[in-house]
Coordinates of C-alpha atoms in Angstrom, one line a residue:
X1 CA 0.0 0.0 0.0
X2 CA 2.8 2.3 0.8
X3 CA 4.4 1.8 -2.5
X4 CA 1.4 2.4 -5.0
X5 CA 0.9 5.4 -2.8
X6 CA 4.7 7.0 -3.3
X7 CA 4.0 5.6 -6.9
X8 CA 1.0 7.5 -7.3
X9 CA 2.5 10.7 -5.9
X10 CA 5.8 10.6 -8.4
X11 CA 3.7 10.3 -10.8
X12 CA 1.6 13.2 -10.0
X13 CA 4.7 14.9 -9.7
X14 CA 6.0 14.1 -13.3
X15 CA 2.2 15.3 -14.6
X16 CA 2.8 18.5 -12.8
X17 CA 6.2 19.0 -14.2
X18 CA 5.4 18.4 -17.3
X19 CA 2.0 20.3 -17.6
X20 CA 4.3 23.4 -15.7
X21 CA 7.2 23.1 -18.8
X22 CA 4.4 22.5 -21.6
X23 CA 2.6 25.5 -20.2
X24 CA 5.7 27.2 -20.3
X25 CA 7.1 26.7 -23.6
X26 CA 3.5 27.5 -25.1
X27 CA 4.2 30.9 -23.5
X28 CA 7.3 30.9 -25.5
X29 CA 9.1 32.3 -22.3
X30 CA 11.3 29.4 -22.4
X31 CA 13.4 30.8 -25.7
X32 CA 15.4 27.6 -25.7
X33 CA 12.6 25.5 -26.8
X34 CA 10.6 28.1 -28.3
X35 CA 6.6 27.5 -28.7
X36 CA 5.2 24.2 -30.3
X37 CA 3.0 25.8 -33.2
X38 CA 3.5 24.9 -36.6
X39 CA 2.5 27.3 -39.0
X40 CA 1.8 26.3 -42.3
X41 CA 3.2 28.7 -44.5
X42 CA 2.6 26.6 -47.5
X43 CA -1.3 25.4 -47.1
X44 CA -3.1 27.1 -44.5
X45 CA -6.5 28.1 -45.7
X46 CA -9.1 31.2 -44.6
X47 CA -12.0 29.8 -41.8
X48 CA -14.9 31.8 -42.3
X49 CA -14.1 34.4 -39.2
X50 CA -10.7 35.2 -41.3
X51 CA -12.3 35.5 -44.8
X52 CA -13.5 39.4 -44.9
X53 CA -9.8 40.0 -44.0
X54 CA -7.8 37.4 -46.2
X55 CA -9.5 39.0 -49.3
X56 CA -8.9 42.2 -48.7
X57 CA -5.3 41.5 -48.5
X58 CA -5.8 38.8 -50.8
X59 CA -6.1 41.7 -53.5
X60 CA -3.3 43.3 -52.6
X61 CA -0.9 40.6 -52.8
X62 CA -2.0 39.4 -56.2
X63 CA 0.1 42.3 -57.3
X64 CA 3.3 41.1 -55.5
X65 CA 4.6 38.8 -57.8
X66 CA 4.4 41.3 -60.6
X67 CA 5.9 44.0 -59.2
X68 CA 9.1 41.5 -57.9
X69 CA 9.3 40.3 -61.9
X70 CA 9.1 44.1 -63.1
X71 CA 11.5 45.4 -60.7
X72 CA 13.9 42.0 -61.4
X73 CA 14.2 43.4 -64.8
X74 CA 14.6 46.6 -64.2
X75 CA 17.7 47.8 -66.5
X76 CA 17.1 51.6 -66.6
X77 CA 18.4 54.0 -68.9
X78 CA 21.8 54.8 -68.1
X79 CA 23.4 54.4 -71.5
X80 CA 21.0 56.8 -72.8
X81 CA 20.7 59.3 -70.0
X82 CA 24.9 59.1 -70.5
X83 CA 24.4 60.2 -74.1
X84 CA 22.3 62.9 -73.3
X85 CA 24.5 64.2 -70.4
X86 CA 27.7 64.4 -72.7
X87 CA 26.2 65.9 -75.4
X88 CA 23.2 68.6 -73.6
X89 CA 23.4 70.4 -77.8
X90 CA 22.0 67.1 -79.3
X91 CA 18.3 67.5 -79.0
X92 CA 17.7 64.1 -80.5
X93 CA 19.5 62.5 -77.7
X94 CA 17.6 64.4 -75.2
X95 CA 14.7 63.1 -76.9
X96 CA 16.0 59.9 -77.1
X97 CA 16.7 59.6 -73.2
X98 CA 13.4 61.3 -72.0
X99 CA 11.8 58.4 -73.8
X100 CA 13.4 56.1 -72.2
X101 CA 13.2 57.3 -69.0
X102 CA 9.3 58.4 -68.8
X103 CA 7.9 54.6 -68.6
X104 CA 10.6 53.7 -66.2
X105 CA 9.2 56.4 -64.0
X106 CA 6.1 55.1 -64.3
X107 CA 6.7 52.2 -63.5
X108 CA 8.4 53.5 -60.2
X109 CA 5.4 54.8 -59.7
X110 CA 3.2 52.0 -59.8
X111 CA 5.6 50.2 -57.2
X112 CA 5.6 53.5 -54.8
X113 CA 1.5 53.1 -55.0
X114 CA 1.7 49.0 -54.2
X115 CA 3.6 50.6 -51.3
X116 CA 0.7 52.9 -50.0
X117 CA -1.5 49.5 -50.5
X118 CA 0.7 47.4 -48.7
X119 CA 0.5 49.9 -45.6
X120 CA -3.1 49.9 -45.4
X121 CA -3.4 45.8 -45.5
X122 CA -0.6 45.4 -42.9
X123 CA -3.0 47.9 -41.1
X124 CA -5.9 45.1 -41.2
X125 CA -3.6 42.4 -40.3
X126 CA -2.5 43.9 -37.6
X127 CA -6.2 44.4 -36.2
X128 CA -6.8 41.2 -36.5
X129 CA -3.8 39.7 -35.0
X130 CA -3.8 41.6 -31.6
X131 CA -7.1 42.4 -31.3
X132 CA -8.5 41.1 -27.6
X133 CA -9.5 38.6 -26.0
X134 CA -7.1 36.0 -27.5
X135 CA -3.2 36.2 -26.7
X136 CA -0.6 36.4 -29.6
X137 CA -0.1 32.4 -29.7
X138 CA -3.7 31.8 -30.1
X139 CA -4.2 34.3 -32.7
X140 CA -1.3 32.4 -34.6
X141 CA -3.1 29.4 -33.7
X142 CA -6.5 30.3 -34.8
X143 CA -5.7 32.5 -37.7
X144 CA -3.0 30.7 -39.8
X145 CA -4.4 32.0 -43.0
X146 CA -3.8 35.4 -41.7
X147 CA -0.7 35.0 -40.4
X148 CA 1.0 33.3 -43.7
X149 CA 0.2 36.4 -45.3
X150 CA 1.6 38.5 -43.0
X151 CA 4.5 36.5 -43.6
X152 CA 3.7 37.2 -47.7
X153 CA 3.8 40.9 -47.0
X154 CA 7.1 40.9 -44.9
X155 CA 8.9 37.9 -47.6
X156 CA 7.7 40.6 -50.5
X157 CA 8.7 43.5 -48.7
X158 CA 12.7 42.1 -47.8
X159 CA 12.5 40.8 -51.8
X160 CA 12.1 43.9 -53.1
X161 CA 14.5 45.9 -50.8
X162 CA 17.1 43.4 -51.9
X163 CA 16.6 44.0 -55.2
X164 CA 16.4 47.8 -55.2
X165 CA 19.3 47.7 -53.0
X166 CA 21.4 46.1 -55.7
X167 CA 19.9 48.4 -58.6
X168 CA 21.5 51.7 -59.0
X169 CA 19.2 52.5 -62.5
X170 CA 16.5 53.0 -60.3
X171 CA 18.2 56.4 -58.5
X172 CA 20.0 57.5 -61.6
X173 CA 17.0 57.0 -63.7
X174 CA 14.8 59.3 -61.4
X175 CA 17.7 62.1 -60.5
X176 CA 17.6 62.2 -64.4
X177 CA 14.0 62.6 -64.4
X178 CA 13.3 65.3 -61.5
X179 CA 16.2 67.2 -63.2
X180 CA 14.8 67.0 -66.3
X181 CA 11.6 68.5 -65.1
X182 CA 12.8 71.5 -63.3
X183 CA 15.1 72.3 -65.6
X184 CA 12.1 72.6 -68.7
X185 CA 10.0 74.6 -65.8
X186 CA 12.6 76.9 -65.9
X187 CA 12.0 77.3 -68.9
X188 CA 8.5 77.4 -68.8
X189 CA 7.8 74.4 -70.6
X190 CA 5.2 71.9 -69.1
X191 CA 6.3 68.3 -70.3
X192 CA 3.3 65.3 -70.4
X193 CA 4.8 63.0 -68.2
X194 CA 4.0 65.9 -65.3
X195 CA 0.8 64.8 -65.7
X196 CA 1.2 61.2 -64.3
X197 CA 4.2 62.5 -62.4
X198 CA 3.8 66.1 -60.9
X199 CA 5.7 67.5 -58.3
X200 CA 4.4 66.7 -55.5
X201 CA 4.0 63.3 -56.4
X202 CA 7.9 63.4 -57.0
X203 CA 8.3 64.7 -53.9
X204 CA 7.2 61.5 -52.1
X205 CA 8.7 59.3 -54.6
X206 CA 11.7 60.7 -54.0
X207 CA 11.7 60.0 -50.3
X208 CA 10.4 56.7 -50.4
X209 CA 13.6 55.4 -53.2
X210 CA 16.4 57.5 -50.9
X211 CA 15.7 55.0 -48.6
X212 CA 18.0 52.3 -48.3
X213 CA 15.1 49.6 -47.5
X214 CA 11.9 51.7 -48.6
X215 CA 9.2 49.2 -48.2
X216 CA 10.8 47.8 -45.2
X217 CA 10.9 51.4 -44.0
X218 CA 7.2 51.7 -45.1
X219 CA 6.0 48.2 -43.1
X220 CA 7.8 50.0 -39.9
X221 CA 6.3 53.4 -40.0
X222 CA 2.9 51.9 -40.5
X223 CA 3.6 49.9 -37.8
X224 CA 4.5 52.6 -35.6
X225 CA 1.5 54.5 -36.5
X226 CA -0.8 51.4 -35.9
X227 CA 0.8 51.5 -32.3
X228 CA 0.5 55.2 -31.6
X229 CA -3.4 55.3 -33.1
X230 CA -4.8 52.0 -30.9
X231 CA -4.6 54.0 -27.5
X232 CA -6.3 51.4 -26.0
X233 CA -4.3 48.5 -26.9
X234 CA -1.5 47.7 -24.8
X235 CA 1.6 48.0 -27.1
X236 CA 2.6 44.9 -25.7
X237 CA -0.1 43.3 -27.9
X238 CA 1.8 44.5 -31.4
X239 CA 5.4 43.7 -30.1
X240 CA 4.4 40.2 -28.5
X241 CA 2.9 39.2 -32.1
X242 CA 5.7 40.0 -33.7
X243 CA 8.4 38.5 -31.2
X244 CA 6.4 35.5 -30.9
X245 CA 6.0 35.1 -34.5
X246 CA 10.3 35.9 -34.6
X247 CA 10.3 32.8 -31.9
X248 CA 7.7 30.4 -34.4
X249 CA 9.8 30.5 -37.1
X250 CA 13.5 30.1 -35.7
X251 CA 11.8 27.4 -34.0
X252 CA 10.6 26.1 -37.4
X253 CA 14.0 26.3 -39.1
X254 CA 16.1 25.0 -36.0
X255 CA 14.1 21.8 -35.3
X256 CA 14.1 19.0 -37.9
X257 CA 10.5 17.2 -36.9
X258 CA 9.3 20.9 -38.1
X259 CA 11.7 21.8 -41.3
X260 CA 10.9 18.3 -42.5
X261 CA 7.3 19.2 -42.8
X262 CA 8.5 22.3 -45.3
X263 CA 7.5 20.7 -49.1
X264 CA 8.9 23.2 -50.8
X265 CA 12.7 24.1 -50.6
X266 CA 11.9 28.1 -50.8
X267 CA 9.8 27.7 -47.5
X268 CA 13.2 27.9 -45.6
X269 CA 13.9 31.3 -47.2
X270 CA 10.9 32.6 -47.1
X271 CA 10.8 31.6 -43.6
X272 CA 14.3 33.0 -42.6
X273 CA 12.9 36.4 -44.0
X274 CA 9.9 36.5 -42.1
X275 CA 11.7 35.9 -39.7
X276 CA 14.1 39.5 -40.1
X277 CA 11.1 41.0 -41.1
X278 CA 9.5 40.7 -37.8
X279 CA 12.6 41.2 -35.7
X280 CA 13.2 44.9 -37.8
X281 CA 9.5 45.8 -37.3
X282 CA 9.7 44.8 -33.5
X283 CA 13.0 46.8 -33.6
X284 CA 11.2 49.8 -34.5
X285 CA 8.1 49.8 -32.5
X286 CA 9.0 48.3 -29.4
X287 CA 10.3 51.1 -27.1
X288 CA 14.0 49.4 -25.8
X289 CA 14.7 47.5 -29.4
X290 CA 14.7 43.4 -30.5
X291 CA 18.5 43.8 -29.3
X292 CA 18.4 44.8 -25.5
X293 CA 19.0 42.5 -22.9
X294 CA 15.0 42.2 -22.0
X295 CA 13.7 41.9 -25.6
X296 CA 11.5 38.7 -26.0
X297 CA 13.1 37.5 -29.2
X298 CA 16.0 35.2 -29.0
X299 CA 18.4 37.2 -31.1
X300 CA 21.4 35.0 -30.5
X301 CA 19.4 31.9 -31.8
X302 CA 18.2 33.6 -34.8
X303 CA 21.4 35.1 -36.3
X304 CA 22.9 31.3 -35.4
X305 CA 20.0 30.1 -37.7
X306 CA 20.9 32.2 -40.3
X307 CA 24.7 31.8 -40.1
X308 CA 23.8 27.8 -40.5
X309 CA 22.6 28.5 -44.2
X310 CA 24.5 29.0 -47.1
X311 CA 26.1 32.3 -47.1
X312 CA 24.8 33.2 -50.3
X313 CA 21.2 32.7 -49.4
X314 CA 21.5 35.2 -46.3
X315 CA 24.0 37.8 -46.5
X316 CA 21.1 39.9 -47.3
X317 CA 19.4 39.2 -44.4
X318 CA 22.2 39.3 -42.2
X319 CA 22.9 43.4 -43.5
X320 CA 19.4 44.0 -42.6
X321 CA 20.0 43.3 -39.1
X322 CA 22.7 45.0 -38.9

Protein backbone atom coordinates (compact mmCIF):
# COMPACT_ATOMS: atom_id res chain seq x y z
CA UNK A 1 0.00 0.00 0.00
CA UNK A 2 2.77 2.29 0.82
CA UNK A 3 4.35 1.76 -2.47
CA UNK A 4 1.36 2.37 -4.99
CA UNK A 5 0.87 5.43 -2.84
CA UNK A 6 4.68 7.05 -3.25
CA UNK A 7 4.02 5.59 -6.87
CA UNK A 8 1.03 7.52 -7.31
CA UNK A 9 2.51 10.72 -5.94
CA UNK A 10 5.81 10.63 -8.36
CA UNK A 11 3.74 10.31 -10.80
CA UNK A 12 1.60 13.23 -10.04
CA UNK A 13 4.72 14.93 -9.71
CA UNK A 14 6.03 14.09 -13.31
CA UNK A 15 2.17 15.29 -14.60
CA UNK A 16 2.77 18.52 -12.77
CA UNK A 17 6.24 18.97 -14.17
CA UNK A 18 5.35 18.45 -17.28
CA UNK A 19 2.03 20.26 -17.63
CA UNK A 20 4.27 23.42 -15.66
CA UNK A 21 7.21 23.07 -18.80
CA UNK A 22 4.41 22.48 -21.62
CA UNK A 23 2.60 25.55 -20.22
CA UNK A 24 5.74 27.25 -20.34
CA UNK A 25 7.10 26.71 -23.57
CA UNK A 26 3.52 27.50 -25.07
CA UNK A 27 4.15 30.87 -23.46
CA UNK A 28 7.35 30.88 -25.50
CA UNK A 29 9.14 32.33 -22.25
CA UNK A 30 11.33 29.40 -22.43
CA UNK A 31 13.40 30.83 -25.71
CA UNK A 32 15.39 27.60 -25.74
CA UNK A 33 12.59 25.48 -26.77
CA UNK A 34 10.63 28.08 -28.25
CA UNK A 35 6.60 27.52 -28.67
CA UNK A 36 5.18 24.16 -30.33
CA UNK A 37 3.03 25.75 -33.24
CA UNK A 38 3.49 24.88 -36.62
CA UNK A 39 2.45 27.26 -38.97
CA UNK A 40 1.84 26.32 -42.35
CA UNK A 41 3.17 28.72 -44.49
CA UNK A 42 2.61 26.61 -47.51
CA UNK A 43 -1.32 25.37 -47.06
CA UNK A 44 -3.09 27.13 -44.50
CA UNK A 45 -6.45 28.08 -45.70
CA UNK A 46 -9.13 31.17 -44.56
CA UNK A 47 -12.04 29.81 -41.82
CA UNK A 48 -14.87 31.77 -42.25
CA UNK A 49 -14.07 34.41 -39.24
CA UNK A 50 -10.65 35.22 -41.32
CA UNK A 51 -12.29 35.53 -44.81
CA UNK A 52 -13.46 39.40 -44.91
CA UNK A 53 -9.83 39.97 -44.05
CA UNK A 54 -7.80 37.45 -46.20
CA UNK A 55 -9.54 39.02 -49.31
CA UNK A 56 -8.95 42.24 -48.65
CA UNK A 57 -5.26 41.46 -48.47
CA UNK A 58 -5.79 38.78 -50.82
CA UNK A 59 -6.09 41.65 -53.53
CA UNK A 60 -3.32 43.26 -52.58
CA UNK A 61 -0.95 40.64 -52.84
CA UNK A 62 -2.00 39.39 -56.20
CA UNK A 63 0.14 42.32 -57.25
CA UNK A 64 3.29 41.14 -55.48
CA UNK A 65 4.56 38.75 -57.83
CA UNK A 66 4.40 41.27 -60.63
CA UNK A 67 5.94 44.04 -59.19
CA UNK A 68 9.11 41.50 -57.93
CA UNK A 69 9.28 40.31 -61.88
CA UNK A 70 9.13 44.08 -63.11
CA UNK A 71 11.47 45.36 -60.66
CA UNK A 72 13.87 42.05 -61.37
CA UNK A 73 14.20 43.40 -64.79
CA UNK A 74 14.57 46.59 -64.18
CA UNK A 75 17.69 47.76 -66.45
CA UNK A 76 17.09 51.57 -66.55
CA UNK A 77 18.39 54.00 -68.95
CA UNK A 78 21.82 54.80 -68.08
CA UNK A 79 23.37 54.44 -71.47
CA UNK A 80 21.04 56.84 -72.79
CA UNK A 81 20.72 59.26 -70.02
CA UNK A 82 24.89 59.14 -70.50
CA UNK A 83 24.39 60.18 -74.08
CA UNK A 84 22.31 62.90 -73.34
CA UNK A 85 24.51 64.25 -70.36
CA UNK A 86 27.74 64.37 -72.66
CA UNK A 87 26.24 65.87 -75.42
CA UNK A 88 23.18 68.62 -73.59
CA UNK A 89 23.36 70.38 -77.80
CA UNK A 90 22.04 67.06 -79.32
CA UNK A 91 18.28 67.52 -78.98
CA UNK A 92 17.72 64.10 -80.50
CA UNK A 93 19.54 62.48 -77.67
CA UNK A 94 17.64 64.45 -75.18
CA UNK A 95 14.70 63.09 -76.90
CA UNK A 96 16.01 59.95 -77.06
CA UNK A 97 16.71 59.57 -73.16
CA UNK A 98 13.38 61.29 -71.97
CA UNK A 99 11.78 58.42 -73.83
CA UNK A 100 13.42 56.06 -72.24
CA UNK A 101 13.16 57.28 -69.05
CA UNK A 102 9.34 58.44 -68.82
CA UNK A 103 7.90 54.62 -68.64
CA UNK A 104 10.65 53.74 -66.22
CA UNK A 105 9.20 56.39 -63.98
CA UNK A 106 6.06 55.15 -64.34
CA UNK A 107 6.68 52.24 -63.48
CA UNK A 108 8.37 53.47 -60.19
CA UNK A 109 5.37 54.75 -59.67
CA UNK A 110 3.18 51.99 -59.80
CA UNK A 111 5.63 50.25 -57.22
CA UNK A 112 5.61 53.50 -54.82
CA UNK A 113 1.50 53.13 -55.05
CA UNK A 114 1.74 49.04 -54.20
CA UNK A 115 3.64 50.62 -51.33
CA UNK A 116 0.71 52.86 -49.97
CA UNK A 117 -1.54 49.46 -50.52
CA UNK A 118 0.73 47.38 -48.75
CA UNK A 119 0.52 49.87 -45.58
CA UNK A 120 -3.10 49.87 -45.42
CA UNK A 121 -3.39 45.78 -45.49
CA UNK A 122 -0.62 45.37 -42.94
CA UNK A 123 -2.98 47.93 -41.13
CA UNK A 124 -5.87 45.12 -41.20
CA UNK A 125 -3.61 42.44 -40.29
CA UNK A 126 -2.45 43.90 -37.59
CA UNK A 127 -6.23 44.42 -36.21
CA UNK A 128 -6.79 41.23 -36.48
CA UNK A 129 -3.78 39.74 -35.03
CA UNK A 130 -3.77 41.62 -31.64
CA UNK A 131 -7.08 42.36 -31.35
CA UNK A 132 -8.45 41.12 -27.61
CA UNK A 133 -9.50 38.56 -26.01
CA UNK A 134 -7.08 36.04 -27.47
CA UNK A 135 -3.18 36.20 -26.72
CA UNK A 136 -0.58 36.44 -29.62
CA UNK A 137 -0.10 32.44 -29.70
CA UNK A 138 -3.69 31.79 -30.06
CA UNK A 139 -4.24 34.30 -32.73
CA UNK A 140 -1.32 32.36 -34.64
CA UNK A 141 -3.14 29.38 -33.75
CA UNK A 142 -6.53 30.33 -34.85
CA UNK A 143 -5.69 32.46 -37.74
CA UNK A 144 -3.04 30.70 -39.85
CA UNK A 145 -4.41 32.02 -42.97
CA UNK A 146 -3.79 35.42 -41.72
CA UNK A 147 -0.73 35.00 -40.36
CA UNK A 148 1.03 33.31 -43.69
CA UNK A 149 0.18 36.39 -45.28
CA UNK A 150 1.62 38.54 -42.98
CA UNK A 151 4.50 36.47 -43.62
CA UNK A 152 3.72 37.22 -47.75
CA UNK A 153 3.79 40.87 -46.96
CA UNK A 154 7.10 40.86 -44.94
CA UNK A 155 8.94 37.86 -47.60
CA UNK A 156 7.70 40.61 -50.48
CA UNK A 157 8.73 43.46 -48.69
CA UNK A 158 12.65 42.06 -47.84
CA UNK A 159 12.54 40.84 -51.79
CA UNK A 160 12.10 43.87 -53.08
CA UNK A 161 14.50 45.91 -50.78
CA UNK A 162 17.10 43.37 -51.87
CA UNK A 163 16.59 43.99 -55.20
CA UNK A 164 16.35 47.80 -55.19
CA UNK A 165 19.29 47.66 -53.03
CA UNK A 166 21.42 46.13 -55.74
CA UNK A 167 19.92 48.37 -58.59
CA UNK A 168 21.50 51.70 -59.00
CA UNK A 169 19.24 52.55 -62.45
CA UNK A 170 16.54 52.98 -60.27
CA UNK A 171 18.20 56.40 -58.47
CA UNK A 172 20.01 57.49 -61.57
CA UNK A 173 17.05 57.05 -63.67
CA UNK A 174 14.79 59.33 -61.42
CA UNK A 175 17.72 62.07 -60.52
CA UNK A 176 17.57 62.20 -64.43
CA UNK A 177 13.96 62.61 -64.44
CA UNK A 178 13.32 65.34 -61.47
CA UNK A 179 16.24 67.22 -63.17
CA UNK A 180 14.84 67.01 -66.31
CA UNK A 181 11.56 68.48 -65.08
CA UNK A 182 12.79 71.51 -63.33
CA UNK A 183 15.14 72.26 -65.64
CA UNK A 184 12.11 72.63 -68.75
CA UNK A 185 9.98 74.56 -65.83
CA UNK A 186 12.57 76.94 -65.93
CA UNK A 187 11.96 77.34 -68.87
CA UNK A 188 8.45 77.41 -68.80
CA UNK A 189 7.84 74.36 -70.59
CA UNK A 190 5.23 71.92 -69.13
CA UNK A 191 6.32 68.31 -70.27
CA UNK A 192 3.31 65.31 -70.39
CA UNK A 193 4.82 63.02 -68.19
CA UNK A 194 4.03 65.94 -65.35
CA UNK A 195 0.80 64.84 -65.66
CA UNK A 196 1.17 61.19 -64.26
CA UNK A 197 4.19 62.48 -62.44
CA UNK A 198 3.76 66.10 -60.89
CA UNK A 199 5.74 67.48 -58.33
CA UNK A 200 4.39 66.71 -55.47
CA UNK A 201 3.97 63.33 -56.36
CA UNK A 202 7.87 63.42 -57.05
CA UNK A 203 8.32 64.73 -53.93
CA UNK A 204 7.18 61.51 -52.06
CA UNK A 205 8.74 59.31 -54.62
CA UNK A 206 11.74 60.69 -54.01
CA UNK A 207 11.70 60.02 -50.25
CA UNK A 208 10.39 56.70 -50.43
CA UNK A 209 13.65 55.43 -53.20
CA UNK A 210 16.38 57.46 -50.91
CA UNK A 211 15.67 54.95 -48.56
CA UNK A 212 18.00 52.26 -48.29
CA UNK A 213 15.11 49.61 -47.51
CA UNK A 214 11.88 51.66 -48.57
CA UNK A 215 9.23 49.24 -48.18
CA UNK A 216 10.83 47.81 -45.21
CA UNK A 217 10.90 51.42 -44.01
CA UNK A 218 7.20 51.72 -45.08
CA UNK A 219 5.96 48.23 -43.08
CA UNK A 220 7.78 50.04 -39.89
CA UNK A 221 6.26 53.45 -40.01
CA UNK A 222 2.89 51.88 -40.49
CA UNK A 223 3.64 49.89 -37.78
CA UNK A 224 4.49 52.58 -35.61
CA UNK A 225 1.53 54.53 -36.50
CA UNK A 226 -0.82 51.38 -35.93
CA UNK A 227 0.84 51.53 -32.33
CA UNK A 228 0.53 55.23 -31.61
CA UNK A 229 -3.38 55.34 -33.14
CA UNK A 230 -4.79 51.95 -30.93
CA UNK A 231 -4.65 53.98 -27.53
CA UNK A 232 -6.28 51.37 -25.98
CA UNK A 233 -4.35 48.49 -26.92
CA UNK A 234 -1.46 47.71 -24.83
CA UNK A 235 1.64 47.99 -27.11
CA UNK A 236 2.63 44.95 -25.65
CA UNK A 237 -0.06 43.34 -27.87
CA UNK A 238 1.79 44.53 -31.35
CA UNK A 239 5.39 43.70 -30.12
CA UNK A 240 4.41 40.21 -28.52
CA UNK A 241 2.92 39.23 -32.06
CA UNK A 242 5.69 40.05 -33.67
CA UNK A 243 8.41 38.46 -31.18
CA UNK A 244 6.42 35.51 -30.86
CA UNK A 245 6.05 35.06 -34.55
CA UNK A 246 10.27 35.92 -34.65
CA UNK A 247 10.33 32.83 -31.94
CA UNK A 248 7.73 30.37 -34.36
CA UNK A 249 9.75 30.51 -37.06
CA UNK A 250 13.46 30.05 -35.71
CA UNK A 251 11.77 27.41 -34.02
CA UNK A 252 10.61 26.09 -37.36
CA UNK A 253 14.03 26.27 -39.09
CA UNK A 254 16.14 24.96 -36.01
CA UNK A 255 14.11 21.77 -35.31
CA UNK A 256 14.10 18.98 -37.86
CA UNK A 257 10.50 17.25 -36.85
CA UNK A 258 9.29 20.90 -38.06
CA UNK A 259 11.73 21.83 -41.26
CA UNK A 260 10.87 18.34 -42.54
CA UNK A 261 7.26 19.18 -42.84
CA UNK A 262 8.51 22.27 -45.33
CA UNK A 263 7.46 20.70 -49.13
CA UNK A 264 8.85 23.17 -50.79
CA UNK A 265 12.69 24.12 -50.64
CA UNK A 266 11.93 28.08 -50.84
CA UNK A 267 9.79 27.71 -47.52
CA UNK A 268 13.22 27.90 -45.64
CA UNK A 269 13.91 31.27 -47.25
CA UNK A 270 10.93 32.57 -47.13
CA UNK A 271 10.76 31.59 -43.62
CA UNK A 272 14.32 33.04 -42.64
CA UNK A 273 12.88 36.45 -44.00
CA UNK A 274 9.93 36.54 -42.08
CA UNK A 275 11.74 35.92 -39.71
CA UNK A 276 14.13 39.46 -40.07
CA UNK A 277 11.07 40.98 -41.12
CA UNK A 278 9.54 40.70 -37.75
CA UNK A 279 12.60 41.20 -35.74
CA UNK A 280 13.19 44.91 -37.82
CA UNK A 281 9.48 45.76 -37.26
CA UNK A 282 9.71 44.79 -33.46
CA UNK A 283 13.03 46.81 -33.60
CA UNK A 284 11.16 49.76 -34.50
CA UNK A 285 8.10 49.84 -32.52
CA UNK A 286 8.98 48.30 -29.39
CA UNK A 287 10.29 51.08 -27.06
CA UNK A 288 13.96 49.39 -25.82
CA UNK A 289 14.72 47.50 -29.36
CA UNK A 290 14.72 43.45 -30.52
CA UNK A 291 18.53 43.80 -29.29
CA UNK A 292 18.44 44.83 -25.53
CA UNK A 293 19.03 42.48 -22.91
CA UNK A 294 15.00 42.24 -22.00
CA UNK A 295 13.75 41.86 -25.60
CA UNK A 296 11.46 38.69 -26.02
CA UNK A 297 13.12 37.54 -29.24
CA UNK A 298 16.00 35.23 -28.99
CA UNK A 299 18.43 37.23 -31.09
CA UNK A 300 21.36 35.01 -30.48
CA UNK A 301 19.44 31.89 -31.84
CA UNK A 302 18.18 33.61 -34.76
CA UNK A 303 21.37 35.09 -36.31
CA UNK A 304 22.86 31.34 -35.42
CA UNK A 305 20.00 30.09 -37.67
CA UNK A 306 20.88 32.22 -40.28
CA UNK A 307 24.75 31.82 -40.12
CA UNK A 308 23.83 27.76 -40.48
CA UNK A 309 22.59 28.50 -44.18
CA UNK A 310 24.52 29.04 -47.05
CA UNK A 311 26.08 32.33 -47.05
CA UNK A 312 24.76 33.20 -50.31
CA UNK A 313 21.23 32.69 -49.36
CA UNK A 314 21.48 35.17 -46.28
CA UNK A 315 24.02 37.80 -46.54
CA UNK A 316 21.10 39.95 -47.33
CA UNK A 317 19.39 39.19 -44.40
CA UNK A 318 22.22 39.32 -42.17
CA UNK A 319 22.92 43.37 -43.49
CA UNK A 320 19.43 43.95 -42.62
CA UNK A 321 20.00 43.28 -39.15
CA UNK A 322 22.66 45.04 -38.86
Amino acid sequence: MFSWCVGVLLCCGWCLRFMGNLLKVLACSDLEHGPIIFLDFEHAQPTEAETAVWNQVSAVLEEAHGILAELQSYNGAGQEIREAIQNPGDLQLQEKAWNAVCPLVAKLKRFYEFSLRLENALRSLLEALTSPPYAPMQHLEREQALAKQFAEILHFTLSFDELKMTNPAIQNDFSYYRRTISRNRLNNQQLEAENEVNNEMANRMSLFYAEATPMLKTLSNATTKFVSENKTLPIEDTTDCLSTMACVCRVMLETPEYRCRFTNTDTVLFCMRVMVGVIILYDHVHPVGAFAKTSKIDMKGCIKVLKEQPSNSVEGLLNALR
